[in-house]
Tab-separated table of C-alpha atoms and ligand atoms in Angstrom:
chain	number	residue	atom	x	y	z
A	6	UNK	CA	0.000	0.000	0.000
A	7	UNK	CA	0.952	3.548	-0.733
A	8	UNK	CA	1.057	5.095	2.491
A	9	UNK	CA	1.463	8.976	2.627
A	10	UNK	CA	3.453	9.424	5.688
A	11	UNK	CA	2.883	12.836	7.344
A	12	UNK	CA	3.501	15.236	10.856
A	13	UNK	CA	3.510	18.600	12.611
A	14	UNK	CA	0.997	19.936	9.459
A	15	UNK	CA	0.690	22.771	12.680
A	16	UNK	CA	-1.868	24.921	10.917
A	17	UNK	CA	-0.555	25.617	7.726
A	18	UNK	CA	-3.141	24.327	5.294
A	19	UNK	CA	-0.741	26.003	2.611
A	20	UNK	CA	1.921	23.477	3.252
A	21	UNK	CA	-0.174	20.860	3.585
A	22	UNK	CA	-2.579	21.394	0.328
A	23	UNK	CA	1.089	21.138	-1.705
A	24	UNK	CA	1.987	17.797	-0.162
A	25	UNK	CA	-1.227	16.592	-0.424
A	26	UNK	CA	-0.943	17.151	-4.573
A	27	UNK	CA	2.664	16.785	-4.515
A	28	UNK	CA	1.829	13.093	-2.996
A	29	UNK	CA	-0.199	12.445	-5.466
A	30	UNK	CA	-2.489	9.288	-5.542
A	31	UNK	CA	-2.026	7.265	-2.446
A	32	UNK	CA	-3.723	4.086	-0.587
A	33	UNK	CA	-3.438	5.544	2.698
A	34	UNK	CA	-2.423	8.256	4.883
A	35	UNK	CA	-0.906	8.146	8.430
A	36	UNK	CA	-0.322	11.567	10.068
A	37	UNK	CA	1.899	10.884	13.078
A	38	UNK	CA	-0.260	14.016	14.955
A	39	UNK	CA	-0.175	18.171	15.841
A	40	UNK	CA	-2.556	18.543	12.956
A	41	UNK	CA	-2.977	21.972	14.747
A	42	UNK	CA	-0.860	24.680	16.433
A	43	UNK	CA	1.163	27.579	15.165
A	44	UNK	CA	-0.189	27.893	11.947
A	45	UNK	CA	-3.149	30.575	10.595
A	46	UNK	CA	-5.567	27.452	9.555
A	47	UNK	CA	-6.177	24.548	12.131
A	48	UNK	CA	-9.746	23.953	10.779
A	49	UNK	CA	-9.163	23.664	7.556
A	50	UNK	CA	-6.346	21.211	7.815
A	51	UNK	CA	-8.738	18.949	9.818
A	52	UNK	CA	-11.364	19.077	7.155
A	53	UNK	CA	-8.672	18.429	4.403
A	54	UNK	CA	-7.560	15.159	6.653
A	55	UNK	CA	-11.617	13.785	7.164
A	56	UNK	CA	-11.859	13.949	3.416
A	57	UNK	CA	-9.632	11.181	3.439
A	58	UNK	CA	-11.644	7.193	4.071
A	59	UNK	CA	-8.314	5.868	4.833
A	60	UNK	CA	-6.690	8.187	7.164
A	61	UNK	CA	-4.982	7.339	10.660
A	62	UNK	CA	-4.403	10.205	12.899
A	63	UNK	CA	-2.536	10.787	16.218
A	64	UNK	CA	-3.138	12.991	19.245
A	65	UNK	CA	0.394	15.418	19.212
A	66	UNK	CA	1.216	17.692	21.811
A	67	UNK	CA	-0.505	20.905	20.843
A	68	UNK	CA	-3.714	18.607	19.663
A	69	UNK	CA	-3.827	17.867	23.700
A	70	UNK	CA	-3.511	21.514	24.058
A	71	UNK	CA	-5.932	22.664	21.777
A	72	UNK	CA	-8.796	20.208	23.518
A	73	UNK	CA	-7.556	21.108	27.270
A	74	UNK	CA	-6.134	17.445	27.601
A	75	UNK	CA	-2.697	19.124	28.947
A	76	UNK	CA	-2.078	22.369	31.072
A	77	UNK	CA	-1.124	24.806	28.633
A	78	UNK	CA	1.587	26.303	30.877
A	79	UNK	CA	3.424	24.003	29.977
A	80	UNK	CA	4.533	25.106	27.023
A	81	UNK	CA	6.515	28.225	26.260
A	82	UNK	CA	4.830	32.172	26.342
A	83	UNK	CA	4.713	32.391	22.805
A	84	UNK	CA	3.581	28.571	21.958
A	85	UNK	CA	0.966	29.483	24.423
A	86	UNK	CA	-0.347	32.913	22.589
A	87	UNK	CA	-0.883	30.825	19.868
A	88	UNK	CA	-2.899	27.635	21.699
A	89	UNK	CA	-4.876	30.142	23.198
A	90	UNK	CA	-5.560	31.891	19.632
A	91	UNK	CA	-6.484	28.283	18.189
A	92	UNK	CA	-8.778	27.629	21.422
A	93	UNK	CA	-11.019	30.226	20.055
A	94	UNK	CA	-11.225	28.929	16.622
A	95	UNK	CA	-11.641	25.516	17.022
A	96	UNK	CA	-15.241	24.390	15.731
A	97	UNK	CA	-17.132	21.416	17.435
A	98	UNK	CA	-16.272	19.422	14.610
A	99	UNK	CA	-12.756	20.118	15.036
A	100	UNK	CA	-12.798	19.688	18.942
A	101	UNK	CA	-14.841	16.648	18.198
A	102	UNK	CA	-11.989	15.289	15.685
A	103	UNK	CA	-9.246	15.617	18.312
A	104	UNK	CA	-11.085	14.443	21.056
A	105	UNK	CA	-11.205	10.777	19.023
A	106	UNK	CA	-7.190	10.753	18.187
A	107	UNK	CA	-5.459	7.762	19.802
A	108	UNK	CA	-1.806	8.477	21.524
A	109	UNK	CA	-0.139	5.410	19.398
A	110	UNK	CA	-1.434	2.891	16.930
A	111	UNK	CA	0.266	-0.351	15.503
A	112	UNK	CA	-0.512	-1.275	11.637
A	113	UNK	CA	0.962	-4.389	10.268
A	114	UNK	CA	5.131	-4.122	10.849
A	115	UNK	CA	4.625	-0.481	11.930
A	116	UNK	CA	4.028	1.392	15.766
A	117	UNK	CA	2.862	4.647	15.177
A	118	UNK	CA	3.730	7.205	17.573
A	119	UNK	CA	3.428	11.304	17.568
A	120	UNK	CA	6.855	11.510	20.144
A	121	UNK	CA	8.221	8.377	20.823
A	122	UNK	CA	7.278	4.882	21.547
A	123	UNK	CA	7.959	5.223	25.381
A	124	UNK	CA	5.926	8.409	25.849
A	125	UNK	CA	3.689	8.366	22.456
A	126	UNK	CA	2.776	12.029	22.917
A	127	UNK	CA	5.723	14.163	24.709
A	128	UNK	CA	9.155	12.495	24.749
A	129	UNK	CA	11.429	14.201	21.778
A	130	UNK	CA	13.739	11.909	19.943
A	131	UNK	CA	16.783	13.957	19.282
A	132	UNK	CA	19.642	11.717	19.689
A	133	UNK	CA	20.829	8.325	19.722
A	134	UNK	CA	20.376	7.342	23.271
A	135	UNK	CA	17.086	8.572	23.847
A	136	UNK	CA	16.662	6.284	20.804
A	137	UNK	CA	18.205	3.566	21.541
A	138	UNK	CA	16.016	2.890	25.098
A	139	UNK	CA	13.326	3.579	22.885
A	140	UNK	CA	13.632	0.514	20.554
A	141	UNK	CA	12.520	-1.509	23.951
A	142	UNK	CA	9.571	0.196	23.559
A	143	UNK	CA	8.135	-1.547	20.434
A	144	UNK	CA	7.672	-4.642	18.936
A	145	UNK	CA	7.557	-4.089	15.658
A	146	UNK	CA	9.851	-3.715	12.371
A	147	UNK	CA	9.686	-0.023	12.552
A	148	UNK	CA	8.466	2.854	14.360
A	149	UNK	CA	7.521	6.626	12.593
A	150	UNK	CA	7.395	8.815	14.777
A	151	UNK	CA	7.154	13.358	14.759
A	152	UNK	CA	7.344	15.870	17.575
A	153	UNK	CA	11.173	16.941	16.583
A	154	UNK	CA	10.468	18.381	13.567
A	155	UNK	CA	13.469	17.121	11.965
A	156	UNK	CA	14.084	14.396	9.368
A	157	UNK	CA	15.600	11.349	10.880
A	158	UNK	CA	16.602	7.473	10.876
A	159	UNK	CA	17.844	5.755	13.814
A	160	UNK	CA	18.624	2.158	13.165
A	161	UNK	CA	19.350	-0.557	15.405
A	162	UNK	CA	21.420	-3.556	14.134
A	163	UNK	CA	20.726	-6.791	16.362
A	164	UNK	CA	23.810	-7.173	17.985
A	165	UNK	CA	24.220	-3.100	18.620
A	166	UNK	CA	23.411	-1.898	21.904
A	167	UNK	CA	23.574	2.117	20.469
A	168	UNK	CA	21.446	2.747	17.488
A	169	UNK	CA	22.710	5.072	15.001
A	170	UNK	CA	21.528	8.446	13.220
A	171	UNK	CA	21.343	8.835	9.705
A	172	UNK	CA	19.770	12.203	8.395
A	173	UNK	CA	17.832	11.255	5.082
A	174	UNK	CA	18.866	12.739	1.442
A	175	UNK	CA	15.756	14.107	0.156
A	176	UNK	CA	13.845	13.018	-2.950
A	177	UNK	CA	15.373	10.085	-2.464
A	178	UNK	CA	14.498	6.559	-1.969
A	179	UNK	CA	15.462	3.995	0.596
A	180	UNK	CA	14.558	0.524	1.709
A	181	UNK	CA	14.220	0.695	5.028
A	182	UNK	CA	15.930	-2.301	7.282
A	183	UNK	CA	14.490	-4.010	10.376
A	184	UNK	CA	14.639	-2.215	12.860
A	185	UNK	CA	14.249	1.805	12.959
A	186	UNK	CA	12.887	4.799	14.156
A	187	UNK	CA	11.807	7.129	11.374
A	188	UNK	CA	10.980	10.695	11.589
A	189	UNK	CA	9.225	12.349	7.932
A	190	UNK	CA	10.333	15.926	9.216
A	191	UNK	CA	7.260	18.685	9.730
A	192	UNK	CA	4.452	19.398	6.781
A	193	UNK	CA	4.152	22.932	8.272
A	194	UNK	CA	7.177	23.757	10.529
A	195	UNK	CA	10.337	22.422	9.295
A	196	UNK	CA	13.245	23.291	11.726
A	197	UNK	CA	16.054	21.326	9.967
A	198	UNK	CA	17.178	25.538	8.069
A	199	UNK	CA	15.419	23.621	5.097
A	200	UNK	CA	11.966	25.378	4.904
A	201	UNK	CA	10.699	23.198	2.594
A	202	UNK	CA	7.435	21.110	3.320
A	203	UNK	CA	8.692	17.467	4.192
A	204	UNK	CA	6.857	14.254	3.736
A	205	UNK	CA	7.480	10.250	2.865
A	206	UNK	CA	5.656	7.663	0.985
A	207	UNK	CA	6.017	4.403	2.529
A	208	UNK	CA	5.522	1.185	0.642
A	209	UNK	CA	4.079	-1.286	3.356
A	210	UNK	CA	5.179	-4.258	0.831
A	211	UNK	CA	8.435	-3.324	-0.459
A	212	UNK	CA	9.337	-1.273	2.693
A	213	UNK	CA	10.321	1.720	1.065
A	214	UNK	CA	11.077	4.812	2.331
A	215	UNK	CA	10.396	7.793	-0.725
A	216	UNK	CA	11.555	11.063	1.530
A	217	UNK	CA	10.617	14.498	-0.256
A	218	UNK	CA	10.785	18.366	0.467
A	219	UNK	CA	8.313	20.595	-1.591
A	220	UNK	CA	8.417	24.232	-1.785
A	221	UNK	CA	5.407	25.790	-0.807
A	222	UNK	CA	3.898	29.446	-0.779
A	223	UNK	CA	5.211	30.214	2.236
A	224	UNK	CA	4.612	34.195	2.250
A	225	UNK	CA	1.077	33.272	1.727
A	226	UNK	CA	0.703	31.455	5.294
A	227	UNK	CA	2.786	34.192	6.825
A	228	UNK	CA	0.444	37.232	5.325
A	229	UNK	CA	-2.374	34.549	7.617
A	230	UNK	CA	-0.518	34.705	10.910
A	231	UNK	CA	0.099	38.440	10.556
A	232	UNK	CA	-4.178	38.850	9.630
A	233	UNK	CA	-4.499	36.639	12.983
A	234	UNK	CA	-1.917	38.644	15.126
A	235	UNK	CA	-0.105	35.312	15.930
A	236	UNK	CA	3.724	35.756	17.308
A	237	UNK	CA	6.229	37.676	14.987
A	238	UNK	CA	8.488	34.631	15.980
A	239	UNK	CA	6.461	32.131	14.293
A	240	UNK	CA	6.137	34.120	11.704
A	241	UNK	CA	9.386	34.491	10.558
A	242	UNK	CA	10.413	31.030	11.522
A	243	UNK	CA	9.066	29.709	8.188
A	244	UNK	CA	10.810	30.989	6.170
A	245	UNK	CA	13.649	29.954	7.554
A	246	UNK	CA	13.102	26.516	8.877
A	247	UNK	CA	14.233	26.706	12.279
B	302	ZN	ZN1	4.982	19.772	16.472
Protein backbone atom coordinates (compact mmCIF):
# COMPACT_ATOMS: atom_id res chain seq x y z
CA UNK A 1 0.00 0.00 0.00
CA UNK A 2 0.95 3.55 -0.73
CA UNK A 3 1.06 5.09 2.49
CA UNK A 4 1.46 8.98 2.63
CA UNK A 5 3.45 9.42 5.69
CA UNK A 6 2.88 12.84 7.34
CA UNK A 7 3.50 15.24 10.86
CA UNK A 8 3.51 18.60 12.61
CA UNK A 9 1.00 19.94 9.46
CA UNK A 10 0.69 22.77 12.68
CA UNK A 11 -1.87 24.92 10.92
CA UNK A 12 -0.55 25.62 7.73
CA UNK A 13 -3.14 24.33 5.29
CA UNK A 14 -0.74 26.00 2.61
CA UNK A 15 1.92 23.48 3.25
CA UNK A 16 -0.17 20.86 3.58
CA UNK A 17 -2.58 21.39 0.33
CA UNK A 18 1.09 21.14 -1.70
CA UNK A 19 1.99 17.80 -0.16
CA UNK A 20 -1.23 16.59 -0.42
CA UNK A 21 -0.94 17.15 -4.57
CA UNK A 22 2.66 16.79 -4.51
CA UNK A 23 1.83 13.09 -3.00
CA UNK A 24 -0.20 12.45 -5.47
CA UNK A 25 -2.49 9.29 -5.54
CA UNK A 26 -2.03 7.26 -2.45
CA UNK A 27 -3.72 4.09 -0.59
CA UNK A 28 -3.44 5.54 2.70
CA UNK A 29 -2.42 8.26 4.88
CA UNK A 30 -0.91 8.15 8.43
CA UNK A 31 -0.32 11.57 10.07
CA UNK A 32 1.90 10.88 13.08
CA UNK A 33 -0.26 14.02 14.96
CA UNK A 34 -0.18 18.17 15.84
CA UNK A 35 -2.56 18.54 12.96
CA UNK A 36 -2.98 21.97 14.75
CA UNK A 37 -0.86 24.68 16.43
CA UNK A 38 1.16 27.58 15.16
CA UNK A 39 -0.19 27.89 11.95
CA UNK A 40 -3.15 30.57 10.60
CA UNK A 41 -5.57 27.45 9.56
CA UNK A 42 -6.18 24.55 12.13
CA UNK A 43 -9.75 23.95 10.78
CA UNK A 44 -9.16 23.66 7.56
CA UNK A 45 -6.35 21.21 7.81
CA UNK A 46 -8.74 18.95 9.82
CA UNK A 47 -11.36 19.08 7.15
CA UNK A 48 -8.67 18.43 4.40
CA UNK A 49 -7.56 15.16 6.65
CA UNK A 50 -11.62 13.78 7.16
CA UNK A 51 -11.86 13.95 3.42
CA UNK A 52 -9.63 11.18 3.44
CA UNK A 53 -11.64 7.19 4.07
CA UNK A 54 -8.31 5.87 4.83
CA UNK A 55 -6.69 8.19 7.16
CA UNK A 56 -4.98 7.34 10.66
CA UNK A 57 -4.40 10.20 12.90
CA UNK A 58 -2.54 10.79 16.22
CA UNK A 59 -3.14 12.99 19.24
CA UNK A 60 0.39 15.42 19.21
CA UNK A 61 1.22 17.69 21.81
CA UNK A 62 -0.50 20.90 20.84
CA UNK A 63 -3.71 18.61 19.66
CA UNK A 64 -3.83 17.87 23.70
CA UNK A 65 -3.51 21.51 24.06
CA UNK A 66 -5.93 22.66 21.78
CA UNK A 67 -8.80 20.21 23.52
CA UNK A 68 -7.56 21.11 27.27
CA UNK A 69 -6.13 17.44 27.60
CA UNK A 70 -2.70 19.12 28.95
CA UNK A 71 -2.08 22.37 31.07
CA UNK A 72 -1.12 24.81 28.63
CA UNK A 73 1.59 26.30 30.88
CA UNK A 74 3.42 24.00 29.98
CA UNK A 75 4.53 25.11 27.02
CA UNK A 76 6.52 28.22 26.26
CA UNK A 77 4.83 32.17 26.34
CA UNK A 78 4.71 32.39 22.80
CA UNK A 79 3.58 28.57 21.96
CA UNK A 80 0.97 29.48 24.42
CA UNK A 81 -0.35 32.91 22.59
CA UNK A 82 -0.88 30.82 19.87
CA UNK A 83 -2.90 27.64 21.70
CA UNK A 84 -4.88 30.14 23.20
CA UNK A 85 -5.56 31.89 19.63
CA UNK A 86 -6.48 28.28 18.19
CA UNK A 87 -8.78 27.63 21.42
CA UNK A 88 -11.02 30.23 20.06
CA UNK A 89 -11.23 28.93 16.62
CA UNK A 90 -11.64 25.52 17.02
CA UNK A 91 -15.24 24.39 15.73
CA UNK A 92 -17.13 21.42 17.44
CA UNK A 93 -16.27 19.42 14.61
CA UNK A 94 -12.76 20.12 15.04
CA UNK A 95 -12.80 19.69 18.94
CA UNK A 96 -14.84 16.65 18.20
CA UNK A 97 -11.99 15.29 15.68
CA UNK A 98 -9.25 15.62 18.31
CA UNK A 99 -11.08 14.44 21.06
CA UNK A 100 -11.20 10.78 19.02
CA UNK A 101 -7.19 10.75 18.19
CA UNK A 102 -5.46 7.76 19.80
CA UNK A 103 -1.81 8.48 21.52
CA UNK A 104 -0.14 5.41 19.40
CA UNK A 105 -1.43 2.89 16.93
CA UNK A 106 0.27 -0.35 15.50
CA UNK A 107 -0.51 -1.27 11.64
CA UNK A 108 0.96 -4.39 10.27
CA UNK A 109 5.13 -4.12 10.85
CA UNK A 110 4.62 -0.48 11.93
CA UNK A 111 4.03 1.39 15.77
CA UNK A 112 2.86 4.65 15.18
CA UNK A 113 3.73 7.20 17.57
CA UNK A 114 3.43 11.30 17.57
CA UNK A 115 6.86 11.51 20.14
CA UNK A 116 8.22 8.38 20.82
CA UNK A 117 7.28 4.88 21.55
CA UNK A 118 7.96 5.22 25.38
CA UNK A 119 5.93 8.41 25.85
CA UNK A 120 3.69 8.37 22.46
CA UNK A 121 2.78 12.03 22.92
CA UNK A 122 5.72 14.16 24.71
CA UNK A 123 9.16 12.49 24.75
CA UNK A 124 11.43 14.20 21.78
CA UNK A 125 13.74 11.91 19.94
CA UNK A 126 16.78 13.96 19.28
CA UNK A 127 19.64 11.72 19.69
CA UNK A 128 20.83 8.32 19.72
CA UNK A 129 20.38 7.34 23.27
CA UNK A 130 17.09 8.57 23.85
CA UNK A 131 16.66 6.28 20.80
CA UNK A 132 18.20 3.57 21.54
CA UNK A 133 16.02 2.89 25.10
CA UNK A 134 13.33 3.58 22.89
CA UNK A 135 13.63 0.51 20.55
CA UNK A 136 12.52 -1.51 23.95
CA UNK A 137 9.57 0.20 23.56
CA UNK A 138 8.13 -1.55 20.43
CA UNK A 139 7.67 -4.64 18.94
CA UNK A 140 7.56 -4.09 15.66
CA UNK A 141 9.85 -3.71 12.37
CA UNK A 142 9.69 -0.02 12.55
CA UNK A 143 8.47 2.85 14.36
CA UNK A 144 7.52 6.63 12.59
CA UNK A 145 7.39 8.81 14.78
CA UNK A 146 7.15 13.36 14.76
CA UNK A 147 7.34 15.87 17.58
CA UNK A 148 11.17 16.94 16.58
CA UNK A 149 10.47 18.38 13.57
CA UNK A 150 13.47 17.12 11.97
CA UNK A 151 14.08 14.40 9.37
CA UNK A 152 15.60 11.35 10.88
CA UNK A 153 16.60 7.47 10.88
CA UNK A 154 17.84 5.75 13.81
CA UNK A 155 18.62 2.16 13.17
CA UNK A 156 19.35 -0.56 15.41
CA UNK A 157 21.42 -3.56 14.13
CA UNK A 158 20.73 -6.79 16.36
CA UNK A 159 23.81 -7.17 17.99
CA UNK A 160 24.22 -3.10 18.62
CA UNK A 161 23.41 -1.90 21.90
CA UNK A 162 23.57 2.12 20.47
CA UNK A 163 21.45 2.75 17.49
CA UNK A 164 22.71 5.07 15.00
CA UNK A 165 21.53 8.45 13.22
CA UNK A 166 21.34 8.84 9.70
CA UNK A 167 19.77 12.20 8.39
CA UNK A 168 17.83 11.26 5.08
CA UNK A 169 18.87 12.74 1.44
CA UNK A 170 15.76 14.11 0.16
CA UNK A 171 13.85 13.02 -2.95
CA UNK A 172 15.37 10.09 -2.46
CA UNK A 173 14.50 6.56 -1.97
CA UNK A 174 15.46 3.99 0.60
CA UNK A 175 14.56 0.52 1.71
CA UNK A 176 14.22 0.69 5.03
CA UNK A 177 15.93 -2.30 7.28
CA UNK A 178 14.49 -4.01 10.38
CA UNK A 179 14.64 -2.22 12.86
CA UNK A 180 14.25 1.81 12.96
CA UNK A 181 12.89 4.80 14.16
CA UNK A 182 11.81 7.13 11.37
CA UNK A 183 10.98 10.69 11.59
CA UNK A 184 9.22 12.35 7.93
CA UNK A 185 10.33 15.93 9.22
CA UNK A 186 7.26 18.68 9.73
CA UNK A 187 4.45 19.40 6.78
CA UNK A 188 4.15 22.93 8.27
CA UNK A 189 7.18 23.76 10.53
CA UNK A 190 10.34 22.42 9.30
CA UNK A 191 13.25 23.29 11.73
CA UNK A 192 16.05 21.33 9.97
CA UNK A 193 17.18 25.54 8.07
CA UNK A 194 15.42 23.62 5.10
CA UNK A 195 11.97 25.38 4.90
CA UNK A 196 10.70 23.20 2.59
CA UNK A 197 7.43 21.11 3.32
CA UNK A 198 8.69 17.47 4.19
CA UNK A 199 6.86 14.25 3.74
CA UNK A 200 7.48 10.25 2.87
CA UNK A 201 5.66 7.66 0.99
CA UNK A 202 6.02 4.40 2.53
CA UNK A 203 5.52 1.19 0.64
CA UNK A 204 4.08 -1.29 3.36
CA UNK A 205 5.18 -4.26 0.83
CA UNK A 206 8.44 -3.32 -0.46
CA UNK A 207 9.34 -1.27 2.69
CA UNK A 208 10.32 1.72 1.07
CA UNK A 209 11.08 4.81 2.33
CA UNK A 210 10.40 7.79 -0.73
CA UNK A 211 11.55 11.06 1.53
CA UNK A 212 10.62 14.50 -0.26
CA UNK A 213 10.78 18.37 0.47
CA UNK A 214 8.31 20.60 -1.59
CA UNK A 215 8.42 24.23 -1.78
CA UNK A 216 5.41 25.79 -0.81
CA UNK A 217 3.90 29.45 -0.78
CA UNK A 218 5.21 30.21 2.24
CA UNK A 219 4.61 34.19 2.25
CA UNK A 220 1.08 33.27 1.73
CA UNK A 221 0.70 31.45 5.29
CA UNK A 222 2.79 34.19 6.82
CA UNK A 223 0.44 37.23 5.32
CA UNK A 224 -2.37 34.55 7.62
CA UNK A 225 -0.52 34.70 10.91
CA UNK A 226 0.10 38.44 10.56
CA UNK A 227 -4.18 38.85 9.63
CA UNK A 228 -4.50 36.64 12.98
CA UNK A 229 -1.92 38.64 15.13
CA UNK A 230 -0.11 35.31 15.93
CA UNK A 231 3.72 35.76 17.31
CA UNK A 232 6.23 37.68 14.99
CA UNK A 233 8.49 34.63 15.98
CA UNK A 234 6.46 32.13 14.29
CA UNK A 235 6.14 34.12 11.70
CA UNK A 236 9.39 34.49 10.56
CA UNK A 237 10.41 31.03 11.52
CA UNK A 238 9.07 29.71 8.19
CA UNK A 239 10.81 30.99 6.17
CA UNK A 240 13.65 29.95 7.55
CA UNK A 241 13.10 26.52 8.88
CA UNK A 242 14.23 26.71 12.28
ZN1 LIG B 1 4.98 19.77 16.47
Amino acid sequence: MRTLVISDIHANVIALDTVLEHAGEVDQIWCLGDVVGYGPNPNECIERLKEFPNLVCLLGNHDAAAVHKVDVTTFNPEARISIEWMQTQLTEESIEFINQLPEQKMIGEVTLAHGSPRQPTYEYLLDTRAASENFEHFNTSFCFVGHTHLPVLFSLEPEDFMSRLSIPLPNQVSTLQPRAIINPGSVGQPRDRDPRAAYAIFDTEENTWDYRRIEYDIPAVQERMLAAGLPERHISRLEAGW
